[in-house]
Amino acid sequence: MKKVRKAVFPVGGLGTRFLPATKAMPKEMLPVVDKPLIQYAVDEAREAGIEQMIFVTGRGKSAIEDHFDISYELETTLSERGKSLDAIEGTRFAPGEIIYVRQQDPIGLGHAIWCARHIVGDEPFAIFLPDELMVGSPGCMKQMVEAYDKVGGNIVCGYEVPETETHKYGIITPGKVDGPLVEVKALVEKPVQGTAPSNLMIPGRYILQPEVMRILETQARGAGNEIQLTDAMAQMIGTQPFHAYAFGGQRFDCGDKAGFITANISLALERPDMAPTIREYLKGV
Ligand code: G1P
């Protein structure tokens, strides 16, 4: 069984839900406390043993490239002032460890992933949707990779949400349960409210076999008139093992304003340097 060495990060989206903040800044650069969303996802990937990060990007996203590049001015200035470089730890990569591909047309998540097909090649790969901030120890993808090493095939993360929210996500029809692993019997993207097969949604973490790229090649448009990754994955059920990994940690949908603020509060409360101030303020309001 081939190891999961590569990860695709679709970061081409316009971030319209966060305007005006995202007019000139990629939504993936929005910070939760003091780290941009994209870096949480990249840190999670590194922890899981991913060696190559593939960013599917678009116009106006160059701040992401700069973030993961060397900044001579900053490093020199910090060093001259006798300050530590710890704060930018995790933003540096060796040449070739990060690769950028452009998605010219914003016609869906499935299309974004397909844009990376030549770089992914013929091996299993991970996908991270950086809007979704997954907090756990070990991290969500590390747990998924450990499960993958046992069962192989395709694994999507699974997370329970209230029924009132299922219409916003990809939803799983669950089968047999074996610890955190749940057999996936079917998948549906953004089911009409009241018709979801369960409340187990896919929170933007996937380990997929490269065959999904062949399927995406001819995938028709689905929900929202977009080429949906969920529809392509659904076609692999029955031909390859397909599981959901029920993640027991925390999840924040940072593509949503309330989710983003909640993530900031929650992670700030975990930081000894600021927790007392934040807690005091929250008590007050
Ligand atoms: C995408 C996926 C969906 C998934 C969601 C997680 O939807 O298509 O299956 O559940 O991300 O946030 P989007 O948020 O791009 O509409």
CSV table of C-alpha atoms and ligand atoms in Angstrom, one decimal:
chain,number,residue,atom,x,y,z
A,1,MET,CA,0.0,0.0,0.0
A,2,LYS,CA,1.4,3.4,-1.0
A,3,LYS,CA,2.1,5.9,1.8
A,4,VAL,CA,0.1,9.2,1.8
A,5,ARG,CA,2.9,11.7,0.9
A,6,LYS,CA,1.0,14.5,-0.9
A,7,ALA,CA,-1.8,16.8,0.0
A,8,VAL,CA,-3.9,19.2,-2.0
A,9,PHE,CA,-5.1,22.5,-0.6
A,10,PRO,CA,-7.8,24.1,-2.7
A,11,VAL,CA,-7.3,27.8,-2.0
A,12,GLY,CA,-8.6,29.5,-5.1
A,13,GLY,CA,-12.0,30.5,-3.7
A,14,LEU,CA,-13.1,34.1,-3.7
A,15,GLY,CA,-14.1,34.2,0.0
A,16,THR,CA,-17.3,36.2,-0.7
A,17,ARG,CA,-18.7,35.4,2.7
A,18,PHE,CA,-16.0,37.5,4.3
A,19,LEU,CA,-16.2,40.6,2.3
A,20,PRO,CA,-14.9,43.3,2.7
A,21,ALA,CA,-12.1,41.6,4.7
A,22,THR,CA,-11.3,39.3,1.7
A,23,LYS,CA,-11.4,41.9,-1.0
A,24,ALA,CA,-7.6,42.2,-1.2
A,25,MET,CA,-6.6,39.4,1.1
A,26,PRO,CA,-7.1,35.6,0.6
A,27,LYS,CA,-9.6,34.2,3.1
A,28,GLU,CA,-7.1,31.5,3.9
A,29,MET,CA,-4.9,34.3,5.5
A,30,LEU,CA,-7.5,35.2,8.1
A,31,PRO,CA,-5.9,34.7,11.4
A,32,VAL,CA,-7.2,32.6,14.3
A,33,VAL,CA,-5.5,34.3,17.2
A,34,ASP,CA,-2.1,34.9,15.5
A,35,LYS,CA,-1.8,32.2,12.8
A,36,PRO,CA,-3.5,32.2,9.4
A,37,LEU,CA,-6.0,29.5,8.7
A,38,ILE,CA,-3.9,28.0,5.9
A,39,GLN,CA,-1.0,27.5,8.3
A,40,TYR,CA,-3.2,25.4,10.7
A,41,ALA,CA,-4.0,23.1,7.8
A,42,VAL,CA,-0.3,22.9,6.7
A,43,ASP,CA,0.9,22.2,10.2
A,44,GLU,CA,-1.7,19.5,10.5
A,45,ALA,CA,-0.4,18.0,7.2
A,46,ARG,CA,3.2,18.1,8.3
A,47,GLU,CA,2.2,16.4,11.6
A,48,ALA,CA,0.6,13.6,9.5
A,49,GLY,CA,3.8,13.0,7.6
A,50,ILE,CA,2.8,14.8,4.3
A,51,GLU,CA,5.9,15.6,2.4
A,52,GLN,CA,4.5,17.7,-0.5
A,53,MET,CA,1.9,20.4,-0.3
A,54,ILE,CA,0.0,21.2,-3.5
A,55,PHE,CA,-1.8,24.5,-3.5
A,56,VAL,CA,-4.6,25.0,-6.0
A,57,THR,CA,-4.7,28.7,-6.1
A,58,GLY,CA,-6.1,31.6,-8.2
A,59,ARG,CA,-5.7,35.3,-8.9
A,60,GLY,CA,-5.2,37.5,-5.9
A,61,LYS,CA,-3.8,34.8,-3.7
A,62,SER,CA,-0.1,35.7,-3.7
A,63,ALA,CA,-0.1,36.5,0.0
A,64,ILE,CA,-0.2,32.7,0.6
A,65,GLU,CA,2.9,32.2,-1.5
A,66,ASP,CA,4.7,35.0,0.4
A,67,HIS,CA,3.6,33.5,3.7
A,68,PHE,CA,5.4,30.2,3.0
A,69,ASP,CA,8.5,31.9,1.5
A,70,ILE,CA,11.6,33.2,3.1
A,71,SER,CA,11.4,36.9,4.1
A,72,TYR,CA,14.9,38.2,4.2
A,73,GLU,CA,14.0,41.6,5.6
A,74,LEU,CA,11.9,40.2,8.4
A,75,GLU,CA,14.5,37.6,9.4
A,76,THR,CA,17.4,40.0,9.2
A,77,THR,CA,15.5,42.6,11.3
A,78,LEU,CA,14.4,40.1,13.9
A,79,SER,CA,18.0,38.8,14.2
A,80,GLU,CA,19.5,42.3,14.4
A,81,ARG,CA,17.1,43.2,17.2
A,82,GLY,CA,18.1,40.0,19.0
A,83,LYS,CA,14.5,38.6,18.6
A,84,SER,CA,13.7,34.9,18.1
A,85,LEU,CA,12.6,33.5,14.8
A,86,ASP,CA,10.2,31.1,16.6
A,87,ALA,CA,7.1,33.1,15.6
A,88,ILE,CA,7.7,32.3,11.9
A,89,GLU,CA,8.7,28.7,12.6
A,90,GLY,CA,6.6,26.5,10.2
A,91,THR,CA,6.4,29.0,7.4
A,92,ARG,CA,9.6,27.9,5.7
A,93,PHE,CA,9.8,25.0,3.1
A,94,ALA,CA,12.6,23.5,1.1
A,95,PRO,CA,12.3,24.2,-2.6
A,96,GLY,CA,9.8,21.8,-4.2
A,97,GLU,CA,8.0,20.9,-1.0
A,98,ILE,CA,5.3,23.4,-1.9
A,99,ILE,CA,3.9,23.5,-5.4
A,100,TYR,CA,1.3,25.9,-6.8
A,101,VAL,CA,-1.2,25.2,-9.5
A,102,ARG,CA,-3.7,27.7,-10.8
A,103,GLN,CA,-7.4,27.0,-11.1
A,104,GLN,CA,-8.5,29.4,-13.8
A,105,ASP,CA,-12.2,28.8,-13.5
A,106,PRO,CA,-13.9,28.7,-10.1
A,107,ILE,CA,-16.3,25.9,-11.1
A,108,GLY,CA,-16.3,23.8,-8.0
A,109,LEU,CA,-14.2,21.9,-5.5
A,110,GLY,CA,-14.1,18.8,-7.7
A,111,HIS,CA,-12.6,20.9,-10.5
A,112,ALA,CA,-10.1,22.5,-8.1
A,113,ILE,CA,-8.8,19.0,-7.1
A,114,TRP,CA,-8.6,17.8,-10.7
A,115,CYS,CA,-6.3,20.8,-11.5
A,116,ALA,CA,-3.7,19.0,-9.3
A,117,ARG,CA,-3.9,15.7,-11.2
A,118,HIS,CA,-0.5,15.8,-12.9
A,119,ILE,CA,1.2,16.5,-9.6
A,120,VAL,CA,-0.7,14.0,-7.6
A,121,GLY,CA,0.1,11.3,-10.2
A,122,ASP,CA,-0.6,7.7,-9.4
A,123,GLU,CA,-0.7,7.8,-5.6
A,124,PRO,CA,-3.1,8.2,-2.7
A,125,PHE,CA,-3.3,11.8,-1.5
A,126,ALA,CA,-4.8,13.9,1.2
A,127,ILE,CA,-7.1,17.0,0.8
A,128,PHE,CA,-7.4,19.8,3.3
A,129,LEU,CA,-10.1,22.5,3.1
A,130,PRO,CA,-8.5,25.2,5.2
A,131,ASP,CA,-11.8,26.8,6.1
A,132,GLU,CA,-12.4,23.9,8.4
A,133,LEU,CA,-10.2,24.2,11.5
A,134,MET,CA,-9.8,20.8,13.1
A,135,VAL,CA,-8.4,20.7,16.6
A,136,GLY,CA,-7.2,17.5,18.1
A,137,SER,CA,-4.3,15.7,19.6
A,138,PRO,CA,-3.0,14.0,17.5
A,139,GLY,CA,-4.3,16.1,14.7
A,140,CYS,CA,-7.2,15.1,12.6
A,141,MET,CA,-5.2,14.0,9.5
A,142,LYS,CA,-2.6,12.1,11.6
A,143,GLN,CA,-5.5,10.1,13.0
A,144,MET,CA,-6.9,9.5,9.5
A,145,VAL,CA,-3.5,8.4,8.1
A,146,GLU,CA,-3.1,5.9,11.0
A,147,ALA,CA,-6.5,4.5,10.1
A,148,TYR,CA,-5.6,4.5,6.4
A,149,ASP,CA,-2.5,2.5,7.1
A,150,LYS,CA,-4.8,-0.3,8.5
A,151,VAL,CA,-7.7,-0.3,6.0
A,152,GLY,CA,-6.4,1.6,2.8
A,153,GLY,CA,-8.9,2.7,0.2
A,154,ASN,CA,-10.6,6.1,0.6
A,155,ILE,CA,-11.3,7.8,4.0
A,156,VAL,CA,-13.2,11.0,4.5
A,157,CYS,CA,-13.4,12.6,7.9
A,158,GLY,CA,-16.9,12.5,9.5
A,159,TYR,CA,-18.3,14.9,12.0
A,160,GLU,CA,-21.8,15.1,13.5
A,161,VAL,CA,-23.7,18.4,13.0
A,162,PRO,CA,-27.3,19.4,14.0
A,163,GLU,CA,-29.9,18.4,11.4
A,164,THR,CA,-30.5,22.1,10.7
A,165,GLU,CA,-27.0,22.4,9.2
A,166,THR,CA,-26.8,19.3,6.9
A,167,HIS,CA,-27.9,21.2,3.8
A,168,LYS,CA,-24.6,23.1,3.8
A,169,TYR,CA,-22.3,20.1,3.6
A,170,GLY,CA,-21.4,16.8,2.0
A,171,ILE,CA,-23.4,14.1,4.0
A,172,ILE,CA,-22.6,10.4,4.5
A,173,THR,CA,-25.0,7.5,4.5
A,174,PRO,CA,-23.3,5.4,7.2
A,175,GLY,CA,-23.1,1.6,7.3
A,176,LYS,CA,-21.2,-0.8,9.6
A,177,VAL,CA,-19.3,0.9,12.5
A,178,ASP,CA,-15.9,-0.4,13.7
A,179,GLY,CA,-14.5,2.0,16.4
A,180,PRO,CA,-14.0,5.4,14.8
A,181,LEU,CA,-14.3,3.8,11.3
A,182,VAL,CA,-17.7,3.9,9.6
A,183,GLU,CA,-18.5,2.2,6.3
A,184,VAL,CA,-19.6,4.8,3.7
A,185,LYS,CA,-22.6,3.5,1.8
A,186,ALA,CA,-23.5,6.7,-0.1
A,187,LEU,CA,-22.6,10.4,-0.3
A,188,VAL,CA,-24.7,13.4,-1.2
A,189,GLU,CA,-23.6,17.0,-1.6
A,190,LYS,CA,-25.8,19.7,0.1
A,191,PRO,CA,-29.0,17.7,0.5
A,192,VAL,CA,-32.2,19.7,0.5
A,193,GLN,CA,-33.2,20.5,4.2
A,194,GLY,CA,-35.1,17.6,5.7
A,195,THR,CA,-33.8,15.0,3.2
A,196,ALA,CA,-30.3,14.3,4.6
A,197,PRO,CA,-29.5,10.5,5.1
A,198,SER,CA,-27.8,11.3,8.4
A,199,ASN,CA,-26.2,14.1,10.3
A,200,LEU,CA,-22.6,12.9,9.6
A,201,MET,CA,-21.0,15.6,7.4
A,202,ILE,CA,-17.6,15.7,5.7
A,203,PRO,CA,-15.5,18.5,7.4
A,204,GLY,CA,-13.0,19.0,4.7
A,205,ARG,CA,-10.4,16.2,5.3
A,206,TYR,CA,-10.0,13.4,2.8
A,207,ILE,CA,-7.6,10.6,1.9
A,208,LEU,CA,-8.4,9.5,-1.7
A,209,GLN,CA,-7.1,7.1,-4.3
A,210,PRO,CA,-5.9,8.7,-7.5
A,211,GLU,CA,-8.7,7.1,-9.5
A,212,VAL,CA,-10.9,10.0,-8.3
A,213,MET,CA,-9.0,12.2,-10.8
A,214,ARG,CA,-10.1,10.0,-13.7
A,215,ILE,CA,-13.7,10.3,-12.5
A,216,LEU,CA,-13.4,14.1,-12.1
A,217,GLU,CA,-12.3,14.3,-15.7
A,218,THR,CA,-15.9,13.7,-16.9
A,219,GLN,CA,-17.8,14.6,-13.7
A,220,ALA,CA,-21.0,16.5,-14.5
A,221,ARG,CA,-22.0,19.6,-12.6
A,222,GLY,CA,-24.0,19.0,-9.4
A,223,ALA,CA,-25.2,21.0,-6.4
A,224,GLY,CA,-24.9,24.8,-7.0
A,225,ASN,CA,-24.1,24.0,-10.7
A,226,GLU,CA,-20.5,23.2,-9.6
A,227,ILE,CA,-18.3,20.1,-10.3
A,228,GLN,CA,-18.5,18.5,-6.9
A,229,LEU,CA,-15.8,16.3,-5.3
A,230,THR,CA,-18.6,14.5,-3.3
A,231,ASP,CA,-20.2,13.3,-6.5
A,232,ALA,CA,-17.0,11.9,-7.9
A,233,MET,CA,-16.2,10.2,-4.6
A,234,ALA,CA,-19.7,8.7,-4.5
A,235,GLN,CA,-18.8,6.8,-7.8
A,236,MET,CA,-15.9,5.0,-6.1
A,237,ILE,CA,-18.1,3.4,-3.4
A,238,GLY,CA,-18.4,-0.3,-4.1
A,239,THR,CA,-15.3,-0.4,-6.3
A,240,GLN,CA,-12.8,0.5,-3.5
A,241,PRO,CA,-13.0,0.4,0.3
A,242,PHE,CA,-14.6,3.6,1.5
A,243,HIS,CA,-14.8,4.7,5.1
A,244,ALA,CA,-15.5,7.7,7.2
A,245,TYR,CA,-13.3,8.5,10.2
A,246,ALA,CA,-15.4,9.9,13.1
A,247,PHE,CA,-13.2,12.6,14.4
A,248,GLY,CA,-13.5,13.1,18.2
A,249,GLY,CA,-11.8,16.5,18.4
A,250,GLN,CA,-13.2,20.0,17.9
A,251,ARG,CA,-14.2,21.4,14.6
A,252,PHE,CA,-14.7,25.1,13.6
A,253,ASP,CA,-16.2,26.1,10.3
A,254,CYS,CA,-14.2,29.2,9.7
A,255,GLY,CA,-15.8,29.8,6.4
A,256,ASP,CA,-18.7,31.0,8.5
A,257,LYS,CA,-18.4,34.3,10.5
A,258,ALA,CA,-19.8,32.9,13.7
A,259,GLY,CA,-17.6,29.8,13.4
A,260,PHE,CA,-14.6,32.0,12.8
A,261,ILE,CA,-15.2,34.1,15.9
A,262,THR,CA,-15.9,31.0,17.9
A,263,ALA,CA,-12.6,29.5,16.8
A,264,ASN,CA,-10.8,32.7,17.9
A,265,ILE,CA,-12.4,32.7,21.3
A,266,SER,CA,-11.9,29.0,21.8
A,267,LEU,CA,-8.2,29.0,20.8
A,268,ALA,CA,-7.5,32.2,22.7
A,269,LEU,CA,-8.8,30.5,25.8
A,270,GLU,CA,-6.2,27.8,25.3
A,271,ARG,CA,-3.4,30.3,25.4
A,272,PRO,CA,-2.0,30.9,28.9
A,273,ASP,CA,-0.7,34.4,27.9
A,274,MET,CA,-4.1,35.7,26.9
A,275,ALA,CA,-6.7,33.4,28.4
A,276,PRO,CA,-7.2,35.3,31.7
A,277,THR,CA,-7.9,38.6,29.9
A,278,ILE,CA,-10.3,37.0,27.4
A,279,ARG,CA,-12.1,35.0,30.1
A,280,GLU,CA,-12.5,38.1,32.2
A,281,TYR,CA,-14.0,40.0,29.3
A,282,LEU,CA,-16.4,37.2,28.3
A,283,LYS,CA,-17.7,37.0,31.9
A,284,GLY,CA,-18.3,40.7,31.8
A,285,VAL,CA,-20.5,40.5,28.6
B,1,G1P,C1,-17.3,21.8,0.7
B,1,G1P,C2,-17.6,20.3,0.2
B,1,G1P,C3,-18.6,19.7,1.3
B,1,G1P,C4,-17.9,19.8,2.6
B,1,G1P,C5,-17.6,21.2,3.0
B,1,G1P,C6,-16.9,21.3,4.3
B,1,G1P,O1,-18.4,22.6,0.5
B,1,G1P,O2,-18.2,20.4,-1.0
B,1,G1P,O3,-18.8,18.4,0.9
B,1,G1P,O4,-18.8,19.2,3.6
B,1,G1P,O5,-16.8,21.8,2.0
B,1,G1P,O6,-16.8,22.6,4.7
B,1,G1P,P1,-18.3,24.2,0.4
B,1,G1P,O7,-18.1,24.7,1.8
B,1,G1P,O8,-17.1,24.5,-0.5
B,1,G1P,O9,-19.6,24.6,-0.1
